[in-house]
XYZ file of N, CA and C in Angstrom:
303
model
N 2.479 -10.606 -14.609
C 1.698 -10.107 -13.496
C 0.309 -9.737 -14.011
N -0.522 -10.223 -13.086
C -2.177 -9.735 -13.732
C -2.602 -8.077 -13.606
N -2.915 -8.178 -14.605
C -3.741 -6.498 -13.811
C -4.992 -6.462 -13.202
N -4.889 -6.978 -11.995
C -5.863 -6.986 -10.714
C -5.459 -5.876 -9.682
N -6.375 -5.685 -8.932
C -6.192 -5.137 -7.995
C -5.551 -5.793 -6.881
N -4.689 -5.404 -6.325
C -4.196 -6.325 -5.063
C -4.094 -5.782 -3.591
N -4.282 -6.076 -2.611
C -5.071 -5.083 -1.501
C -3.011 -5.352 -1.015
N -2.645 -3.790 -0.451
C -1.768 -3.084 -0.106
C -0.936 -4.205 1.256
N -1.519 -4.053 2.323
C -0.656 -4.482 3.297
C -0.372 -6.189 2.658
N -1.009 -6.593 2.295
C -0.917 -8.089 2.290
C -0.197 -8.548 1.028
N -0.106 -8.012 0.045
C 1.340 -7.425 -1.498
C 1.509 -6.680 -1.431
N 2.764 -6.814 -1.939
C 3.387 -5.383 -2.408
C 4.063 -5.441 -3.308
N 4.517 -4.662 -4.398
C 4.976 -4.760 -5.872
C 6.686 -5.107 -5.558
N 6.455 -5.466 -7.017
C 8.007 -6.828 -6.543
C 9.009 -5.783 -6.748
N 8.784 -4.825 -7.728
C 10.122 -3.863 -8.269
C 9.768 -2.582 -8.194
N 10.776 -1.298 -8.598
C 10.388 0.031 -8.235
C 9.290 0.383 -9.682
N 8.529 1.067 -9.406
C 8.282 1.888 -10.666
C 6.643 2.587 -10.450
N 5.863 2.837 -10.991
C 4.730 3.528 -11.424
C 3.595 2.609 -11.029
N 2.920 2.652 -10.140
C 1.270 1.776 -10.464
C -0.272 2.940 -10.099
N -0.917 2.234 -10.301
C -2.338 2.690 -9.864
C -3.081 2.133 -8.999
N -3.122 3.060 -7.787
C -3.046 2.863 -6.246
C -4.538 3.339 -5.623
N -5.298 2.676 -4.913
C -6.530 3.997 -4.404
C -5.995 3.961 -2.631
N -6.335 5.044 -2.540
C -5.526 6.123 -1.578
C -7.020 6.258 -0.499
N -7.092 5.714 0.507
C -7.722 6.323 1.822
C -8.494 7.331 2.120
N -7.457 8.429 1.438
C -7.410 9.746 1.913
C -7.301 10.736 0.499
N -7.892 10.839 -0.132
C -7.235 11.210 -1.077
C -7.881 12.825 -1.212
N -9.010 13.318 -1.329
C -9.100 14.646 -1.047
C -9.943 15.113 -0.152
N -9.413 14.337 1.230
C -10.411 14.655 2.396
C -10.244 13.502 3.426
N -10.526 13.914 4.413
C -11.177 12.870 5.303
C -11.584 11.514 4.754
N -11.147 10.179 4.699
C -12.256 9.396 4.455
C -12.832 9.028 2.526
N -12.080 9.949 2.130
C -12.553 10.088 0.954
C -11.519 9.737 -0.088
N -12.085 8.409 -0.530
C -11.339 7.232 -1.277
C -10.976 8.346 -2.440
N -9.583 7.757 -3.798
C -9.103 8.607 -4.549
C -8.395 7.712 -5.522
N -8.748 7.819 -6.772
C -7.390 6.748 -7.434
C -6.199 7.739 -8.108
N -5.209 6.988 -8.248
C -4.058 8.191 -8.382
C -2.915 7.126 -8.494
N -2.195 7.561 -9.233
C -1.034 6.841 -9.756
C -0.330 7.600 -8.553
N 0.998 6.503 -8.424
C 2.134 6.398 -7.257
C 2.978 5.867 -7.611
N 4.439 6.619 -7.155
C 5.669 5.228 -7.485
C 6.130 4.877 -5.864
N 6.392 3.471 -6.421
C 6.775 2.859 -5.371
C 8.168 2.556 -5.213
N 8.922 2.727 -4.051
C 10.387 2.536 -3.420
C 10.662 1.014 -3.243
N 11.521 0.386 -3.352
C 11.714 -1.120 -3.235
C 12.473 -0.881 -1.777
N 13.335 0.169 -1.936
C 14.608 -0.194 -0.977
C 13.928 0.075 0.321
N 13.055 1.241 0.678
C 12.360 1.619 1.861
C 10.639 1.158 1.637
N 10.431 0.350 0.838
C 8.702 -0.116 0.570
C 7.793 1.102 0.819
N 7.856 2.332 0.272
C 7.364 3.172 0.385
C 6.169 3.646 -0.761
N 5.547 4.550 -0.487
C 4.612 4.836 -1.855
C 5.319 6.157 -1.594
N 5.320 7.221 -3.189
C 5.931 7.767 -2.938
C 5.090 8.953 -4.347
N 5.117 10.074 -4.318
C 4.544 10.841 -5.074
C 5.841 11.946 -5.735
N 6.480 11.668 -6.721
C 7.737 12.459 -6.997
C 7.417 13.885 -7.634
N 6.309 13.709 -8.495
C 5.918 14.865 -9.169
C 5.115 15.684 -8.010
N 4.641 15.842 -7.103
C 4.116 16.943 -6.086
C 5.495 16.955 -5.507
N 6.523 16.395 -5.106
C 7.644 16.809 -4.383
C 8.485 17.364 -5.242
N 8.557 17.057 -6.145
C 9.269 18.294 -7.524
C 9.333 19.833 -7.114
N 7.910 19.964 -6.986
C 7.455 21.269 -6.344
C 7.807 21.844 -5.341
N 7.866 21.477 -4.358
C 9.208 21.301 -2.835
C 9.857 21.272 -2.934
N 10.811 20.949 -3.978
C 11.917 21.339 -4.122
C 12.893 22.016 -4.711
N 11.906 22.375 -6.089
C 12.175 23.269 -7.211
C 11.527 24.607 -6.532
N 10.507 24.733 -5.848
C 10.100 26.179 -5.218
C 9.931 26.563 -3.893
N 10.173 27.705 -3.215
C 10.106 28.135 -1.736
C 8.419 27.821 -1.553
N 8.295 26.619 -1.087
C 6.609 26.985 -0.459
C 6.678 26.880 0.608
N 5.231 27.803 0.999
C 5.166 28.384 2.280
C 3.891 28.051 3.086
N 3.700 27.714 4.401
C 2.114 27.204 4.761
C 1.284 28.808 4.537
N 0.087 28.187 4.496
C -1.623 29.290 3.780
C -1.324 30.093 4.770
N -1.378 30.996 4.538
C -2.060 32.521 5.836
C -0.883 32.760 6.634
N 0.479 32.494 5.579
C 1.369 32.890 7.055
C 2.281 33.862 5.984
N 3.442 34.360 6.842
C 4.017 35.636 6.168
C 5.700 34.357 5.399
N 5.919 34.880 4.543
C 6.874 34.437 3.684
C 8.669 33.991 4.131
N 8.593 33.872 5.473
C 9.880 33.822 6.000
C 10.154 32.421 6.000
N 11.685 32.343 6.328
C 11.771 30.509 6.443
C 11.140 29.995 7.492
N 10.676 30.326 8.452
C 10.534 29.746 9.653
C 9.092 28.823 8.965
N 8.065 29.213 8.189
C 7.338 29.059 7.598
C 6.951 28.130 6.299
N 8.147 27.737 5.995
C 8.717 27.168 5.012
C 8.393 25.758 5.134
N 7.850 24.845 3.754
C 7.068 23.691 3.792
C 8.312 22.981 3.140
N 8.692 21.925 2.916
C 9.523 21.071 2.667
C 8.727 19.998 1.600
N 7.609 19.247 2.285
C 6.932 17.968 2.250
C 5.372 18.100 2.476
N 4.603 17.426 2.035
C 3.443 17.218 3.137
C 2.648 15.590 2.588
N 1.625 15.235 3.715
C 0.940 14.157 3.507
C 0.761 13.541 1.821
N 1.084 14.677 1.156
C 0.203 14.265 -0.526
C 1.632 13.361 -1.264
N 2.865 13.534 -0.359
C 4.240 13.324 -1.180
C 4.567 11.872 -0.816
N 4.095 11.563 0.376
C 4.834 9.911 0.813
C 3.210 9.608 1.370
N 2.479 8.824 0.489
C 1.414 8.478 0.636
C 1.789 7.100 2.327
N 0.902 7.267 2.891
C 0.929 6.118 4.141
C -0.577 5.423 3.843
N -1.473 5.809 2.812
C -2.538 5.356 3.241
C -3.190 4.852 2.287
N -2.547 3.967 1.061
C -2.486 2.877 -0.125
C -3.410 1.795 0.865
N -4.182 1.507 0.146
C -5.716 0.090 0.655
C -5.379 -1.347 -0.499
N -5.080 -0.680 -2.291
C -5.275 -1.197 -2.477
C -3.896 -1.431 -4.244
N -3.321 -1.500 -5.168
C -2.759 -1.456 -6.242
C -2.418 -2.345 -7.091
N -2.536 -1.532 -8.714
C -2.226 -2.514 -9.596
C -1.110 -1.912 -10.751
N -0.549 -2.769 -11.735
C 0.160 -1.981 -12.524
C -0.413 -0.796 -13.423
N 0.025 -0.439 -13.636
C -0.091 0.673 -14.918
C -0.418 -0.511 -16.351
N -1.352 0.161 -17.434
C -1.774 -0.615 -18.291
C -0.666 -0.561 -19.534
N -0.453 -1.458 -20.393
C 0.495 -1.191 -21.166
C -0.189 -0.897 -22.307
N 0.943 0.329 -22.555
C 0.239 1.147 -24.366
C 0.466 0.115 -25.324
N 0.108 -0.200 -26.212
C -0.262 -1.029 -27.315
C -0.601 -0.098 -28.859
N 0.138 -0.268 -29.517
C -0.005 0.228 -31.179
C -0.711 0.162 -31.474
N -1.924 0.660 -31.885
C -2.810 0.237 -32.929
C -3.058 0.808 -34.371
N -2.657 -0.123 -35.206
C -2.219 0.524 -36.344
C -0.717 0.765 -36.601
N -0.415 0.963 -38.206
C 0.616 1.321 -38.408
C 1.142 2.578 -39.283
N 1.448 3.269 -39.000
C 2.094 4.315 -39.979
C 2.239 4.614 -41.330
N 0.953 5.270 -41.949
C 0.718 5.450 -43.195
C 1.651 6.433 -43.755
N 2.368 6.416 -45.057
C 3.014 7.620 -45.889
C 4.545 7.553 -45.307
């Protein structure tokens, strides 16, 4: 597979795993973002596991409100990206050099 960029709706990665994605939306309105994503095969999803870690390992709660469940955040926009334009693989690490002593 090349490491090109490949625009989102029109490919999509053949297997699950890790790429580098630019995002729509990424901290704002309108405001393009590059950011690694893994991608779902079974539901073709983009998918952000390490911010949902957080959701699920801790009680979070929405800004300015009082600490009860009713209040209680699960998920949000940053965890199941919908708004991928464009992705490519992740680059592969390569040795350089070998191990002196």
């Amino acid at each position: 597979m090349l490491h090109i960029w490949h625009p989102y709706p029109l490919m999509k990665p053949k297997k699950d795993g890790w790429y580098i994605c630019t995002a729509a939306h990424g901290a704002g309105l309108n405001t393009p973002k590059v950011m690694e994503v893994y991608f779902r095969k079974w539901d073709k999803k983009w998918y952000n596991p390490r911010r949902q870690s957080v959701f699920d390992g801790y009680k979070v709660y929405e800004a300015c409100r009082a600490p009860i469940e009713d209040n209680r955040v699960f998920t949000d926009s940053e965890c199941d990206r919908i708004d991928i334009l464009a992705w490519r693989p992740l680059p592969r690490l390569y040795p350089f050099g070998r191990k002196r002593g």
